[in-house]
Coordinates of C-alpha atoms and ligand atoms in Angstrom, one line a residue:
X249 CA 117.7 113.3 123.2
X250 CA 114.9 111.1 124.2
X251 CA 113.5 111.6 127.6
X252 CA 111.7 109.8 129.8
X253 CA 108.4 110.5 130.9
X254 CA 105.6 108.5 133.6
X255 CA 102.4 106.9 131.9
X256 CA 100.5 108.9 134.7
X257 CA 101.7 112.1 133.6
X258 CA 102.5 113.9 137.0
X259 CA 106.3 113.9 137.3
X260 CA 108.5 115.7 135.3
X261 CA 110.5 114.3 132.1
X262 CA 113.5 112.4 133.0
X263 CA 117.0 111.5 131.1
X264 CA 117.3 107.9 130.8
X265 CA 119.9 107.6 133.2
X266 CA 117.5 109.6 136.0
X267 CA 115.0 107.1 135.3
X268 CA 116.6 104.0 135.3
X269 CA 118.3 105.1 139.3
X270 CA 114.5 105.7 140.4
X271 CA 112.6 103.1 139.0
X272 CA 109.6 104.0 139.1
X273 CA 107.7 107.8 138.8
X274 CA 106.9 109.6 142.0
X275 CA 103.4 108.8 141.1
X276 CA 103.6 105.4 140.8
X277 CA 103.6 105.4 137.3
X278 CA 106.2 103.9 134.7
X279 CA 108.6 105.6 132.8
X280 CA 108.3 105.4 129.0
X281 CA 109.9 107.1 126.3
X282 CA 108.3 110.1 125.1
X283 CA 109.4 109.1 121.3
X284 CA 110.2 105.6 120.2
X285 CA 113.6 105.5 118.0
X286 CA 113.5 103.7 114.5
X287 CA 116.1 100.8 114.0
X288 CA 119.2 102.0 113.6
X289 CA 120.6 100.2 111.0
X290 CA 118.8 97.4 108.4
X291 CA 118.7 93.8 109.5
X292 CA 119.8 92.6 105.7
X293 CA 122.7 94.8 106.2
X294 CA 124.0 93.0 109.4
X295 CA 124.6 89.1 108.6
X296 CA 127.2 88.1 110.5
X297 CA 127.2 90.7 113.7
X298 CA 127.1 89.5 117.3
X299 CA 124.7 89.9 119.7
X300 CA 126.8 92.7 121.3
X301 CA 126.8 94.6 118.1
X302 CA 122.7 94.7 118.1
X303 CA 122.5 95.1 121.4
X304 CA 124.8 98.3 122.1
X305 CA 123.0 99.7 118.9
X306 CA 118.8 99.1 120.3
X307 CA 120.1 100.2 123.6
X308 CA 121.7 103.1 122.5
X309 CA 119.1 104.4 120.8
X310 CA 117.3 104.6 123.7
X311 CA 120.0 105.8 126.1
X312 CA 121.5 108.2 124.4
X313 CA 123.0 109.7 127.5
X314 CA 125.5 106.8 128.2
X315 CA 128.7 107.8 125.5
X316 CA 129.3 104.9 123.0
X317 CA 132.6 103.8 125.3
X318 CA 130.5 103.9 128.5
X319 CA 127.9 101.4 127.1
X320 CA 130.3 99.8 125.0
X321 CA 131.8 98.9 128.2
X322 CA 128.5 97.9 130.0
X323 CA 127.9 95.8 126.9
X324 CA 131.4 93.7 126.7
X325 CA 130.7 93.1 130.8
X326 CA 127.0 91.7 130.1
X327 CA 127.4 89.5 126.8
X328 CA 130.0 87.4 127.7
X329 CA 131.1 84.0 128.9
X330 CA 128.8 83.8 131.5
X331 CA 126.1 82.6 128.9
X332 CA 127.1 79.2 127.7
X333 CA 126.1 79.9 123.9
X334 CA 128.3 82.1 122.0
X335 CA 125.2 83.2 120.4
X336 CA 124.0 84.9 123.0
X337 CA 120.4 84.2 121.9
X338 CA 120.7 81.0 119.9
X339 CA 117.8 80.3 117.2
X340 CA 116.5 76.1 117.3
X341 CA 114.2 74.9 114.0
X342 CA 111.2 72.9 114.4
X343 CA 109.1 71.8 112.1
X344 CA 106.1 74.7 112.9
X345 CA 108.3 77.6 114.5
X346 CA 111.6 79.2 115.1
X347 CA 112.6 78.9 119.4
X348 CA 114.6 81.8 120.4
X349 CA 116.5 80.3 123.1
X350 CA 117.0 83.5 125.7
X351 CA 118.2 81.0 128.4
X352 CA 121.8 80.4 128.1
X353 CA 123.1 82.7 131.2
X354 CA 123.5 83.1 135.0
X355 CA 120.3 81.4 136.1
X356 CA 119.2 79.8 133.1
X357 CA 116.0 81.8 132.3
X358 CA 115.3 84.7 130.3
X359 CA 115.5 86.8 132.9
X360 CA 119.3 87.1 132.6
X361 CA 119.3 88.8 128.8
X362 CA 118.5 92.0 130.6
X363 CA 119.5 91.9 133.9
X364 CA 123.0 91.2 132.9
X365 CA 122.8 94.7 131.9
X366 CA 120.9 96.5 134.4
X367 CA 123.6 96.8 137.2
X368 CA 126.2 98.0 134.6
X369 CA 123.6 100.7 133.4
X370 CA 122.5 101.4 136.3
X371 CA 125.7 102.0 138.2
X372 CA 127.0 103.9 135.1
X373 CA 123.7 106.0 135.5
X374 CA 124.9 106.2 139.2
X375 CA 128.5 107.7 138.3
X376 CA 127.0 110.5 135.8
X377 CA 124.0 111.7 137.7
X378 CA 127.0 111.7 140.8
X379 CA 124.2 109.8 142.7
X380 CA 125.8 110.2 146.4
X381 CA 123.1 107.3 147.9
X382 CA 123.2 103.5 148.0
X383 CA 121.3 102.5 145.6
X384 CA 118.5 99.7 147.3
X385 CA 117.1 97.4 144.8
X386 CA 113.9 95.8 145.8
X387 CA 112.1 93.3 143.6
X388 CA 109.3 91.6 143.7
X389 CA 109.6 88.0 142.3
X390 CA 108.2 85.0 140.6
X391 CA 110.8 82.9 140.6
X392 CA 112.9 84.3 138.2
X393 CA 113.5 87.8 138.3
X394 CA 114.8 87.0 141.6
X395 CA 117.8 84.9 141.3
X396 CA 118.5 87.0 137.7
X397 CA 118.9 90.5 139.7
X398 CA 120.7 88.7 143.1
X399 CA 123.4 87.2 140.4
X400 CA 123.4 90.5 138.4
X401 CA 124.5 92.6 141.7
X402 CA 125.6 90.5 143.9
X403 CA 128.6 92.5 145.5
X404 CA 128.2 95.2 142.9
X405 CA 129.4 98.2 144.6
X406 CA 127.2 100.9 145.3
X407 CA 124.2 98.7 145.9
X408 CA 121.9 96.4 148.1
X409 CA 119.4 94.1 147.0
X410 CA 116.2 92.7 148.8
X411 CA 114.0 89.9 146.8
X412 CA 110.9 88.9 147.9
X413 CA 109.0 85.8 146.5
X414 CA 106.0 83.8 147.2
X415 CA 106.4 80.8 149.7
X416 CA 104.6 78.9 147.9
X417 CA 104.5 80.4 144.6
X418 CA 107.8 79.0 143.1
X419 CA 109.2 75.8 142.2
X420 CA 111.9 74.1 144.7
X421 CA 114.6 74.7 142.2
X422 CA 114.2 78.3 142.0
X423 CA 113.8 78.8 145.3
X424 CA 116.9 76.9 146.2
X425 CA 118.7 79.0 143.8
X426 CA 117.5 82.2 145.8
X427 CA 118.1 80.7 149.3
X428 CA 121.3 79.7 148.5
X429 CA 122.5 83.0 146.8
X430 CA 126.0 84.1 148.1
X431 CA 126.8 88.2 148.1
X432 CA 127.4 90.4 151.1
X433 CA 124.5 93.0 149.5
X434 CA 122.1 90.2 148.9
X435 CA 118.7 89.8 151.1
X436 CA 116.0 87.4 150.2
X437 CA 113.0 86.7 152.0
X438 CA 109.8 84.2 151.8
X439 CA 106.6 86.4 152.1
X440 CA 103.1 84.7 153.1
X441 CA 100.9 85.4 149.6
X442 CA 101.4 85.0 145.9
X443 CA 103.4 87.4 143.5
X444 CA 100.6 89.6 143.4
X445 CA 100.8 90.0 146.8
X446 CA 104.4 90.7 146.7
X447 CA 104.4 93.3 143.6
X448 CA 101.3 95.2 145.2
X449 CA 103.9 95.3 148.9
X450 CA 107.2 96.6 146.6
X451 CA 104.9 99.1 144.7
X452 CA 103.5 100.6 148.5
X453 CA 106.8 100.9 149.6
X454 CA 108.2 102.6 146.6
X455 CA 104.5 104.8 147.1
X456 CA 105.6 105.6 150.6
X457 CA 107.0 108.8 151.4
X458 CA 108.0 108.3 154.7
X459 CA 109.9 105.3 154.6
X460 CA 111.3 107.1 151.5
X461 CA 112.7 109.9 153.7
X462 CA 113.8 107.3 156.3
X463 CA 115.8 105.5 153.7
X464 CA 117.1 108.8 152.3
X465 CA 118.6 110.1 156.1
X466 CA 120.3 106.9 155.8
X467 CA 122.0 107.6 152.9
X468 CA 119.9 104.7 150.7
X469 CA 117.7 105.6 148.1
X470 CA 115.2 102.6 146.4
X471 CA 115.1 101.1 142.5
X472 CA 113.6 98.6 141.0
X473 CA 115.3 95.3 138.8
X474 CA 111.5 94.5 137.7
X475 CA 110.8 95.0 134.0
X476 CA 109.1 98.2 135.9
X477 CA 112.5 99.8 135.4
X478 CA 113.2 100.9 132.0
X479 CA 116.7 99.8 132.3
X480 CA 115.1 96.2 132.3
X481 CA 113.0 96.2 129.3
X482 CA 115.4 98.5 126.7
X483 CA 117.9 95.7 126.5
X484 CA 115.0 93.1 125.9
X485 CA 114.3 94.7 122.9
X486 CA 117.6 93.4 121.6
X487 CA 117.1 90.0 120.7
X488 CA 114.0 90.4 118.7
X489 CA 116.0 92.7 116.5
X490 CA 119.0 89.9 117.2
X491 CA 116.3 87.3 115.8
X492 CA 115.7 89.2 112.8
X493 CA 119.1 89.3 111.3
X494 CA 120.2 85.4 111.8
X495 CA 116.4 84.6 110.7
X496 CA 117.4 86.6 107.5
X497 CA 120.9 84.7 108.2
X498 CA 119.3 81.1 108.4
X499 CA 116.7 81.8 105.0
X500 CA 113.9 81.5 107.9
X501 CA 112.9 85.0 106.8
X502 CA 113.5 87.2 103.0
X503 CA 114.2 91.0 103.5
X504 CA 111.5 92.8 104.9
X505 CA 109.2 89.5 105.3
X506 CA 107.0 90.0 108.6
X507 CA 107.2 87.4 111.0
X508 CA 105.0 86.1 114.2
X509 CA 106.3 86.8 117.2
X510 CA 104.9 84.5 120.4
X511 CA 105.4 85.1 124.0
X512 CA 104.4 83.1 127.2
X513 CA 103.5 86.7 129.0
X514 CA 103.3 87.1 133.0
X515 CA 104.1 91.1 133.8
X516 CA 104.1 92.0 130.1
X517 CA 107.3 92.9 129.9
X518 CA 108.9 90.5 127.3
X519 CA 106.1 91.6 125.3
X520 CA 106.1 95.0 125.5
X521 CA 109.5 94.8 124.1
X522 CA 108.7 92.8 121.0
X523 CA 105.6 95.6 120.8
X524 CA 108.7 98.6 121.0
X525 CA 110.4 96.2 118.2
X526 CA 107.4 96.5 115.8
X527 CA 107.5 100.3 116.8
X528 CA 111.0 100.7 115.4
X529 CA 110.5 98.8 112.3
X530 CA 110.8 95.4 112.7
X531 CA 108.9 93.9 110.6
X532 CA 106.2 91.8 113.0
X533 CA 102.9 90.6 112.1
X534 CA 101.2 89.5 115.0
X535 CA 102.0 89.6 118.6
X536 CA 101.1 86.9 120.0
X537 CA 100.5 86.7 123.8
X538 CA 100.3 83.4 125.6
X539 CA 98.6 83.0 129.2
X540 CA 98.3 80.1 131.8
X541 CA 95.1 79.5 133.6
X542 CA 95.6 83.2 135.1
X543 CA 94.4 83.9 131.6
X544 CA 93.8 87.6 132.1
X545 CA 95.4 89.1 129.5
X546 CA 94.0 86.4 126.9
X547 CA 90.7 87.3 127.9
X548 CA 91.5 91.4 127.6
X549 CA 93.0 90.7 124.6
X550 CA 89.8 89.1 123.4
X551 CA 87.6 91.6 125.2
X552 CA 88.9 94.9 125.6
X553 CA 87.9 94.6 129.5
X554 CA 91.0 93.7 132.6
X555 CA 89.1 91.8 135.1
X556 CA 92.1 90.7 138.0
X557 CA 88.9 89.8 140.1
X558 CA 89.4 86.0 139.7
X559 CA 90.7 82.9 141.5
X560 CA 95.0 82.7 141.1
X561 CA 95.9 79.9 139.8
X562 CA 99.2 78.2 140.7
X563 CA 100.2 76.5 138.0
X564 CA 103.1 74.5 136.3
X565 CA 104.6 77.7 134.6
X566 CA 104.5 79.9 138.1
X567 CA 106.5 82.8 136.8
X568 CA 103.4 83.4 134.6
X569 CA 100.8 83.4 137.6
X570 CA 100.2 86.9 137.6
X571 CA 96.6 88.7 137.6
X572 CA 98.0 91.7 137.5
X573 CA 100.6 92.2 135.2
X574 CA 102.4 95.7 134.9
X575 CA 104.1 96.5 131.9
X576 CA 100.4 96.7 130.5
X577 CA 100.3 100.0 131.7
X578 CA 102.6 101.2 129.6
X579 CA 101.1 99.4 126.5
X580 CA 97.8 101.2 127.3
X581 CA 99.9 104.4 127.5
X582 CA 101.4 104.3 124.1
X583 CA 97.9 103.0 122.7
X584 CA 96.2 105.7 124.0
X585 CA 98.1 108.0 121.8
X586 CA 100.5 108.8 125.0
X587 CA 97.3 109.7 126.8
X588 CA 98.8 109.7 130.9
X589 CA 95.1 110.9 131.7
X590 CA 93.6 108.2 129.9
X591 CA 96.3 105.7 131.3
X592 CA 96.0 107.5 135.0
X593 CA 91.9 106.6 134.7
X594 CA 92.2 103.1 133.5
X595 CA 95.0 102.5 136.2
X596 CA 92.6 103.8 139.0
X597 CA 90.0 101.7 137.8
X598 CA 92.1 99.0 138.5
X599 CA 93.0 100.0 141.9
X600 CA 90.1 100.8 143.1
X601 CA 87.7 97.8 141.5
X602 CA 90.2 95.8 140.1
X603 CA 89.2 96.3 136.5
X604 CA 88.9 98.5 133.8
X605 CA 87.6 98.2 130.1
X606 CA 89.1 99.7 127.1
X607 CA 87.8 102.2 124.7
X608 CA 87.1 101.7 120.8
X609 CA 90.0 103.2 120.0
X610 CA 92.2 101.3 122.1
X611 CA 90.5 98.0 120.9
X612 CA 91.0 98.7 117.4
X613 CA 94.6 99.3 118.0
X614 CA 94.7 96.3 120.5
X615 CA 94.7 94.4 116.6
X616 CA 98.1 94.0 116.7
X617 CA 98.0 91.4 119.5
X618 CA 96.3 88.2 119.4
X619 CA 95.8 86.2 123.5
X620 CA 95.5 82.9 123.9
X621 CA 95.9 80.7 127.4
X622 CA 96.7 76.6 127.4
X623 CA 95.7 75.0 131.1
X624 CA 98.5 72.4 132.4
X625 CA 97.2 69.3 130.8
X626 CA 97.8 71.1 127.5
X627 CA 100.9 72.6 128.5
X628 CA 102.2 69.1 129.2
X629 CA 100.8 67.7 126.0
X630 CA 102.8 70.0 123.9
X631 CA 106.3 69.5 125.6
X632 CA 105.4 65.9 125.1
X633 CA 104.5 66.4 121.1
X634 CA 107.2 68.5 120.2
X635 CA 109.9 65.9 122.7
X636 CA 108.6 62.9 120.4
X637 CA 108.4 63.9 117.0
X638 CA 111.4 66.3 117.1
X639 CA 113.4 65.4 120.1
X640 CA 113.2 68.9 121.2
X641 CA 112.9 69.9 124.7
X642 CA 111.3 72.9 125.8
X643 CA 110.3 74.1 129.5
X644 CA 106.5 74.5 130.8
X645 CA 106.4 78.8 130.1
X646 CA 107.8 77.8 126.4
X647 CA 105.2 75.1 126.3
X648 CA 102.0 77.4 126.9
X649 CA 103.3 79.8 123.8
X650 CA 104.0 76.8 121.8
X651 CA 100.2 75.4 122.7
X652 CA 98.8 79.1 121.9
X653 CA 100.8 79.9 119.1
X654 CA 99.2 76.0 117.5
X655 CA 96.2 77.2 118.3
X656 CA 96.2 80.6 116.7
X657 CA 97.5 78.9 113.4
X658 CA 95.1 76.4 113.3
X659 CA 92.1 79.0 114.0
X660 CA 93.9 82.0 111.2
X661 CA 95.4 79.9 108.7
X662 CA 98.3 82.5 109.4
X663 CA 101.7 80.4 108.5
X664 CA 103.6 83.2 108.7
X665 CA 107.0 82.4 109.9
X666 CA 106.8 82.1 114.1
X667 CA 109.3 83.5 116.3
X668 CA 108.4 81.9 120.2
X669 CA 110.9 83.1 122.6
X670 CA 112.1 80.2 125.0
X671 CA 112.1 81.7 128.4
X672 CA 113.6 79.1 130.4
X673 CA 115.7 75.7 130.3
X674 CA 113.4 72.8 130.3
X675 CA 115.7 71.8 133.4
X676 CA 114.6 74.4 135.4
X677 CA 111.6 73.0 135.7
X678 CA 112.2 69.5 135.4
X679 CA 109.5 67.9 137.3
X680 CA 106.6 69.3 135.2
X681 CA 108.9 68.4 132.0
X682 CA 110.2 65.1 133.2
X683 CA 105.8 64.4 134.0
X684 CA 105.4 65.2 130.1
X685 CA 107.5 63.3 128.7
X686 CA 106.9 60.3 130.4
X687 CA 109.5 59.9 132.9
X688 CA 108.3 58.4 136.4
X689 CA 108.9 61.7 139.0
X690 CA 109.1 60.5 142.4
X691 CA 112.0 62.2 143.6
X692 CA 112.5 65.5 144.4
X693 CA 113.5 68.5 141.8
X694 CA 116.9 67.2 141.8
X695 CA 116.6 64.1 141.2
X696 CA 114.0 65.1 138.3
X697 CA 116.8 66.9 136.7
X698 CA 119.0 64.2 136.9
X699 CA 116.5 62.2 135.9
X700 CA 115.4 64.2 132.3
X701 CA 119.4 64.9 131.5
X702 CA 119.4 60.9 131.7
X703 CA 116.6 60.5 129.1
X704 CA 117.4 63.2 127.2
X705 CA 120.9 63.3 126.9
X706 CA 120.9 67.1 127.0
X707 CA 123.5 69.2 129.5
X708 CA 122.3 70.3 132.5
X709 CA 122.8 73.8 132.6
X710 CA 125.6 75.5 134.8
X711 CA 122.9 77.4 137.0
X712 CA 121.4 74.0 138.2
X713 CA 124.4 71.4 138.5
X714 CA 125.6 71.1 142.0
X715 CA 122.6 73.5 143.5
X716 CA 121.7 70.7 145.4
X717 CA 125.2 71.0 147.6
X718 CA 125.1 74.5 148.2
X719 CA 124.6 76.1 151.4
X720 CA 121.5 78.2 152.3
X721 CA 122.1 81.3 153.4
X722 CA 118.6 83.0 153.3
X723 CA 115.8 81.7 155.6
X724 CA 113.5 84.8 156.3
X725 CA 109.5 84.3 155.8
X726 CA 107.6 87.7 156.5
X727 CA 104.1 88.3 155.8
X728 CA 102.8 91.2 153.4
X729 CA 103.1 94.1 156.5
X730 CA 106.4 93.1 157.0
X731 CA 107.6 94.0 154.5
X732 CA 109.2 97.7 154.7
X733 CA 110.6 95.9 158.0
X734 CA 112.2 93.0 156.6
X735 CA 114.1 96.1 154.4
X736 CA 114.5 98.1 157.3
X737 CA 116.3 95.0 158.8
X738 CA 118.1 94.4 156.1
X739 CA 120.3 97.9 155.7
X740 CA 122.9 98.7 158.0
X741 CA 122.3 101.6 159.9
X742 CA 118.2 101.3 160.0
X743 CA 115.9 100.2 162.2
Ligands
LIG920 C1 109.3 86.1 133.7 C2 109.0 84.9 132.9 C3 108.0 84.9 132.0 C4 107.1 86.1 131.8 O1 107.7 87.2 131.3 P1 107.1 88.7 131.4 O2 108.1 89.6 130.8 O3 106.9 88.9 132.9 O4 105.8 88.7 130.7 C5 107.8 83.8 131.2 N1 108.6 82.7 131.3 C6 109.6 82.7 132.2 C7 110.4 81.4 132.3 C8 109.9 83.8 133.0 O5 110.9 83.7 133.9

């Protein structure tokens, strides 16, 4: 059975299900698994499967604690009609790449694929370890994240969730779908800095013993919905597998052909999951990892050194402006050859200084990953180019891989065939998108939305239609040392 152990090496080996109800490791760490599965079946073999099937097969793999009815069950709840394409994941062909379209549920971002899982796993994790405490879920957020774990457990027994994001980190429409997020367990809150700011606050709390024991004589105990908890970033892997088989399907791909896999990165964690992917077998050439201005990881990528020490950026594709992104750790952990001491040093290196550089060995294996950043003016270009000449409509996170993923062909010659995951509907940010394509954007995000389903003639997704009329419901602000308080507040029974 494949345990779970923390990339700072100074907690004892979990079970899956013990490590998805705590989050994160005592010290601070993330979990990771302390052998990575093959594939469980061959992606020829499986023309014609749903995305259930795949799914309950990666995830399994990694669980293997949950018995096949238990996830089967926890499967059949996620994948279902929520999402408004019976593909789950659908695939969309342009001329230069394959889109894998990982928007189609709750809150119509990418977001959704896994955290339409998490509360099922993580309650079912709850029933077998007989886990007697409320489980508290705190999340940091950059928009999306947030409104993907409040519709994932709103009302779900057992739990209470607290969402912080950026005042002004995130666009109108996703913070209107936060503020406006129904769910007696639900608590959101406005906090004076960026995400940063907000995933460095969650991360001291979770550090904090004290408030830990508070919580705990309380009867609440804290996880995480960030792709910091396993539970998050096991069923991501899913739809890279997913992509293989209908690519094999479609005569995108032959048997066994590798194929480029792009992703517009912020924490790492979409990523790290096509990386895990590659581990199992996929066949994946390069992984390629696509930055905004905050182009951090395009320049470690290129230079083997992390420097966060650099001007934020807020940009058009805000659940990318991140200088500090996460899930990193636990790349650096596996390409360390599972080194927690040589993950623990580079990680205090980045506390302390706010940097760190790689070693040659880490560099060499760093091969496998090509970065690349577009700034907004090329970010808008390319939603414009691909709108024109193929009528296809992609958001301003999908626009920055698209840009990179040019980029890197132009500069390799490498025509391999290019998977870019689509992380959100182009209607979710509309104003950027309607900007790009030419439209004139006076009103608000609303009326931009209105405004792009008019030129384009695509639907406007479930998530956004009538958001406008809903009632807000969430109108805390709290600045960064308010924090614990604003959970405090939030739990019955604390003070
Ligand atoms: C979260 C998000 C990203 C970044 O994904 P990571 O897993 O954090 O790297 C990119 N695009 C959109 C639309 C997102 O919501």
């Amino acid at each position: 059975m494949i345990r779970y152990r923390s990339t700072r090496g100074n907690d004892e080996t979990k079970r899956g299900t013990e490590a998805i109800i705590q989050g994160l490791a005592k010290d601070r760490g993330l979990f990771v698994p302390e052998a990575i599965p093959q594939l469980p079946f061959m992606p020829e073999k499986k023309s014609g499967t749903p995305y259930a099937y795949t799914a309950f097969h990666i995830v399994r793999s990694f669980l293997p604690d949950f018995s096949e009815e238990e996830l089967e069950r926890c499967i059949a709840g996620a994948y279902d009609s929520k999402f408004d394409a019976p593909e789950i994941a659908p695939l969309a062909r342009t001329k230069k790449a394959w889109f894998l379209e990982l928007y189609h549920g709750r809150t119509a971002a990418f977001k959704d694929m896994a955290m339409s899982l998490l509360p099922y796993l993580l309650t079912t994790a709850m029933n077998k370890e007989k886990e007697g405490k409320k489980v508290v879920i705190l999340t940091a957020t950059s928009g999306d994240t947030g409104k993907a774990a409040l519709e994932g457990f709103s009302d779900v027994p057992g739990t209470e969730i607290v969402v912080f994001y950026p005042k002004d980190g995130v666009s109108q429409v996703q913070e209107r779908q936060m503020v406006t997020q129904i769910g007696g367990n639900t608590h959101v809150f406005a906090i004076e800095g960026n995400f940063d700011d907000a995933q460095r606050g969650v991360k001291r709390i979770f550090g904090d013993g004290a408030f830990g024991r508070e919580l705990a004589s309380c009867g609440y105990r804290l996880s995480s919905a960030n792709s910091i908890n396993v539970g998050r970033l096991i069923p991501q892997i899913a739809y890279y597998v997913y992509a293989y088989v209908k690519l094999l399907e479609y005569g995108g791909l032959k048997a066994g052909e590798p194929m480029n896999v792009v992703v517009p990165t912020g924490n790492f964690g979409n990523i790290l999951a096509a990386y895990y992917a590659k581990r199992m077998g996929l066949p994946i050439k390069k992984l390629i990892c696509a930055s905004n201005e905050n182009r951090v990881l395009a320049d470690f990528m290129q230079t083997g050194v992390y420097d966060a020490n650099r001007d934020f950026h807020v940009t058009s594709s805000p659940s990318m402006d991140i200088l500090v992104s996460s899930n990193l750790e636990r790349l650096l952990y596996h390409l360390s050859g599972d080194s927690a001491d040589r993950t623990a040093a580079m990680m205090e290196g980045l506390d302390a200084d706010g940097r760190f550089s790689v070693d040659a060995e880490i560099r060499e294996a760093l091969g496998d990953f090509y970065g690349g950043s577009a700034d907004m003016h090329e970010t808008e270009a390319a939603i414009a180019r691909l709108y024109n000449d193929e009528k296809y409509l992609i958001d301003t996170h999908t626009a920055v891989a698209y840009k990179v993923y040019e980029d890197y062909r132009d500069a390799s010659g490498d025509d391999a065939p290019a998977l870019i995951t689509a992380t959100a509907s182009a209607f979710k940010f509309a104003d950027s998108v309607a900007r790009s394509i030419g439209l004139s954007v006076e009103g608000d995000g609303f009326a931009n939305i209105r405004a792009l389903h008019e030129a384009s003639g695509a639907a406007i997704p479930d998530a956004l239609r009538n958001l406008e009329g809903k009632e807000i419901r969430h109108t805390g602000v709290v600045s960064i040392d308010g924090m614990a308080d604003a959970v405090r507040a939030s739990l019955k029974g604390m003070k």
